[in-house]
Coordinates of C-alpha atoms in Angstrom, one line a residue:
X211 CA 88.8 113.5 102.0
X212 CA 85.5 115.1 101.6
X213 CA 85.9 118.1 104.4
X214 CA 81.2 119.6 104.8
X215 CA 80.9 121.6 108.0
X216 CA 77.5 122.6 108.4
X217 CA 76.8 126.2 109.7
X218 CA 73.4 128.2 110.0
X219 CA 74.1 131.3 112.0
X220 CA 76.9 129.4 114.3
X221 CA 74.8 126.4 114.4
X222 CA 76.9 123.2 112.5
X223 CA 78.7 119.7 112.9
X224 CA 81.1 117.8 111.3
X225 CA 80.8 113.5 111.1
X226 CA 84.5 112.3 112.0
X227 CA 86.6 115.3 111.4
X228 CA 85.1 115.9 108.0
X229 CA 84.7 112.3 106.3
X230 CA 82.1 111.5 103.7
X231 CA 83.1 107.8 103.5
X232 CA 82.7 106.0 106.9
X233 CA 84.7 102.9 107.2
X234 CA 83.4 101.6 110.7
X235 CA 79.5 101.9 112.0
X236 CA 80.9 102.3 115.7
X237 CA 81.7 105.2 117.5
X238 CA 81.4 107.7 114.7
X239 CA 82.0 110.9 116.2
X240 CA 80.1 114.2 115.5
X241 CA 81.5 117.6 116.6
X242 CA 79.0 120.1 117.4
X243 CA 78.7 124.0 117.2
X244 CA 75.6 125.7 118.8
X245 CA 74.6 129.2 119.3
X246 CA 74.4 130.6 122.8
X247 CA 70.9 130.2 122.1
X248 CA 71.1 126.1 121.7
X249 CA 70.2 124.4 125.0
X250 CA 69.6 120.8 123.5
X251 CA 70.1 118.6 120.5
X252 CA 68.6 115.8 118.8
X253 CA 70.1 113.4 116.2
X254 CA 68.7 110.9 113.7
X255 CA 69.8 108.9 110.6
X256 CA 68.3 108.3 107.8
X257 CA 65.2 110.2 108.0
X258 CA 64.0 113.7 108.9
X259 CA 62.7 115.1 112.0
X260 CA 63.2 113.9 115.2
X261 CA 61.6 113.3 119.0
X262 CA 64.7 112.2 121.4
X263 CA 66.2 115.8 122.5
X264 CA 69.2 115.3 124.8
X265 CA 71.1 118.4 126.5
X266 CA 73.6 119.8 124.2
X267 CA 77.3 118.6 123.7
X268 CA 80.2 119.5 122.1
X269 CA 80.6 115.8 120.7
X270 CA 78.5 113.1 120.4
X271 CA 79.0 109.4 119.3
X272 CA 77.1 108.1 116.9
X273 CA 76.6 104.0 116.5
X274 CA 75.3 103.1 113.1
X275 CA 75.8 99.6 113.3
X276 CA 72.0 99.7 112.5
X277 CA 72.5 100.8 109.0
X278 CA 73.3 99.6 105.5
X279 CA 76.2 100.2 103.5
X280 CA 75.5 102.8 101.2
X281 CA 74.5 106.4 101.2
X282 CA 72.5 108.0 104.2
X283 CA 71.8 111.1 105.5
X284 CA 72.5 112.2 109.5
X285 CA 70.3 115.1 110.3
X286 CA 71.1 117.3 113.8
X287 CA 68.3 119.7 114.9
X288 CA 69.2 122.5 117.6
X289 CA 66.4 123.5 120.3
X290 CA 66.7 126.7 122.6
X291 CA 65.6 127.2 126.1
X292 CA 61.9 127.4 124.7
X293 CA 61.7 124.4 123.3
X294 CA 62.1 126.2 119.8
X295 CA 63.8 124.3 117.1
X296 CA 66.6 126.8 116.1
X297 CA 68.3 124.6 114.0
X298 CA 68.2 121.7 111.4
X299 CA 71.2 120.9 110.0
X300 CA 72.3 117.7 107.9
X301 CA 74.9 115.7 106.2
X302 CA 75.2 112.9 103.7
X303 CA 77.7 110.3 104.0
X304 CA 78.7 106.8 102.4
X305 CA 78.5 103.6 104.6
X306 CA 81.2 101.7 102.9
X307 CA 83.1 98.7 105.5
X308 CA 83.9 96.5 102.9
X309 CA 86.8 97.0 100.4
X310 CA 87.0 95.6 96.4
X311 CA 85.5 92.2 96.1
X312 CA 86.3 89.5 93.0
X313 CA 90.1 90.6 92.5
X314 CA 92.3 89.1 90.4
X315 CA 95.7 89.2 88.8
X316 CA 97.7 87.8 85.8
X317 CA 100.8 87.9 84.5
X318 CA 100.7 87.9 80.6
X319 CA 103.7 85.4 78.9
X320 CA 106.9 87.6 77.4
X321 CA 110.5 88.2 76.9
X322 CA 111.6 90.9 78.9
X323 CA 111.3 91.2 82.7
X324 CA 108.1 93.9 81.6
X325 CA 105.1 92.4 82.0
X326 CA 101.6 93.7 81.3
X327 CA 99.2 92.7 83.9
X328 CA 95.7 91.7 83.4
X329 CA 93.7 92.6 86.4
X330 CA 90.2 92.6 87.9
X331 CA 88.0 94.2 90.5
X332 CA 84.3 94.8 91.7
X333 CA 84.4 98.4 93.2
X334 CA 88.5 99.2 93.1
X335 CA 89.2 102.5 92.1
X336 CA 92.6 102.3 93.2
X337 CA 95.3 99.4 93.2
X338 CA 99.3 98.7 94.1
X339 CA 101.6 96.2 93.7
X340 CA 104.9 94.5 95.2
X341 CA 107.2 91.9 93.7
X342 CA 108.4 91.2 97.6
X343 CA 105.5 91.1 99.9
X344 CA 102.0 90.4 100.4
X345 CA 101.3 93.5 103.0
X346 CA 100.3 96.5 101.4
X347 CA 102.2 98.6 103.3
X348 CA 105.3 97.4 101.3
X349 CA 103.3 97.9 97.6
X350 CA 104.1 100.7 95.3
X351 CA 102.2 103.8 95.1
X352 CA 98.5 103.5 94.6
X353 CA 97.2 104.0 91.3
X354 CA 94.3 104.8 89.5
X355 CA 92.5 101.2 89.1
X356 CA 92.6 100.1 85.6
X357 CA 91.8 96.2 83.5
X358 CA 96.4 96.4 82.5
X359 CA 99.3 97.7 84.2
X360 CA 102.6 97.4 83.0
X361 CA 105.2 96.0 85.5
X362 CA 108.5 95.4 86.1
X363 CA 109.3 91.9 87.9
X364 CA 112.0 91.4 89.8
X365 CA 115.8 91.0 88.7
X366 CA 117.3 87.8 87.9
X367 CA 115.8 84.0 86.9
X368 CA 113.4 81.9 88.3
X369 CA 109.9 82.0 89.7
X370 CA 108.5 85.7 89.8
X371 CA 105.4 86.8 92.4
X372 CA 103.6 89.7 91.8
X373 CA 100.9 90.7 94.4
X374 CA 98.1 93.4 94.1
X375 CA 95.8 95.0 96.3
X376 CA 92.9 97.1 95.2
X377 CA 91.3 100.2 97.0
X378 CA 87.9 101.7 96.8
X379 CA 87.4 105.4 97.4
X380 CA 86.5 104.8 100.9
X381 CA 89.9 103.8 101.9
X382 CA 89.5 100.0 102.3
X383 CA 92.0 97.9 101.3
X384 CA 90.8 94.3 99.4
X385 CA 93.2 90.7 100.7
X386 CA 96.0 90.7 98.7
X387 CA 95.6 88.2 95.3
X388 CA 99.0 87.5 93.4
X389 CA 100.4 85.3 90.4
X390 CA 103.5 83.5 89.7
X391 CA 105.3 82.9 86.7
X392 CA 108.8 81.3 85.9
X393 CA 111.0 83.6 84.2
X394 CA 114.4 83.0 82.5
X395 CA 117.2 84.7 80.3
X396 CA 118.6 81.5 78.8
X397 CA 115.2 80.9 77.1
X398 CA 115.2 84.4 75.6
X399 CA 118.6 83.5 73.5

């Protein structure tokens, strides 16, 4: 994970314990640092400067449910007693809810219970796969996404199921796609 504190003389925040990519537009949490000095904050998204001060917390939810996916900036200025901006701190971050889109899967024609796999994806970078399930908690390690994968199909004759599930750097997991193909050993002799 992307980990960008912030800090001009003990002034900073953090957006969700360090993350660049957010996965949800509600209740992202900000963690703030402020002087002694700092008496009230104000937050915006997306553009610079800033007219709503509040008085100054430690945290501070953030609803973004406003914005695109895509990348954005959140800006956090810092005000003293005097009304003195003290402060102006920002952060970029990725708005990315929705995982790989247009998945596919195939399993090319062979002999041996090695298969290459002919895959496709709109914004994987990762992907898994299981001859057994259709949850992704049960697929292999991820790997790095790539067009062919070779694979191993399950032991012994009949129809074999292979399902894959593609992840983008965000963290979000695409539905599961799989293919089917009928495997035997008396065919091979």
């Amino acid at each position: 994970m992307y980990k960008n504190t912030y800090l001009i003389d003990n002034n900073s925040f953090l957006v969700n314990s360090g993350d660049y990519y957010i996965t949800e537009r509600n209740n992202v949490e900000l963690k703030l640092s402020g002087s002694n000095e700092v008496s009230n904050m104000c937050i915006s998204v997306g553009s610079s400067g800033c007219d709503n001060y509040v008085e100054f917390s430690n945290t501070y939810t953030l609803d973004l449910s406003g914005e695109d996916n895509g990348e954005t900036t959140i800006y956090v200025y810092y005000k003293n007693k005097d009304g003195n901006v003290i402060a102006s701190l920002r952060q970029d971050i990725v708005i990315d809810i929705e995982g790989p889109i247009n998945n596919s899967i195939e399993i090319s024609e062979g002999n041996s219970l090695t298969r290459k796999l002919v895959l496709s994806s709109d914004g994987a970078d990762y992907m898994c796969f299981s001859n057994t399930s259709d949850n992704k908690d049960n697929c292999t390690n991820w790997v790095k996404y790539s067009r062919s994968y070779n694979w191993k199909l399950s032991d012994g004759d009949g129809n074999k199921i292979v399902y894959a599930f593609f992840k983008d750097k965000a963290g979000n997991v695409s539905r599961v796609v799989s293919d089917t193909i009928s495997y035997s050993r008396n065919c091979l002799e």
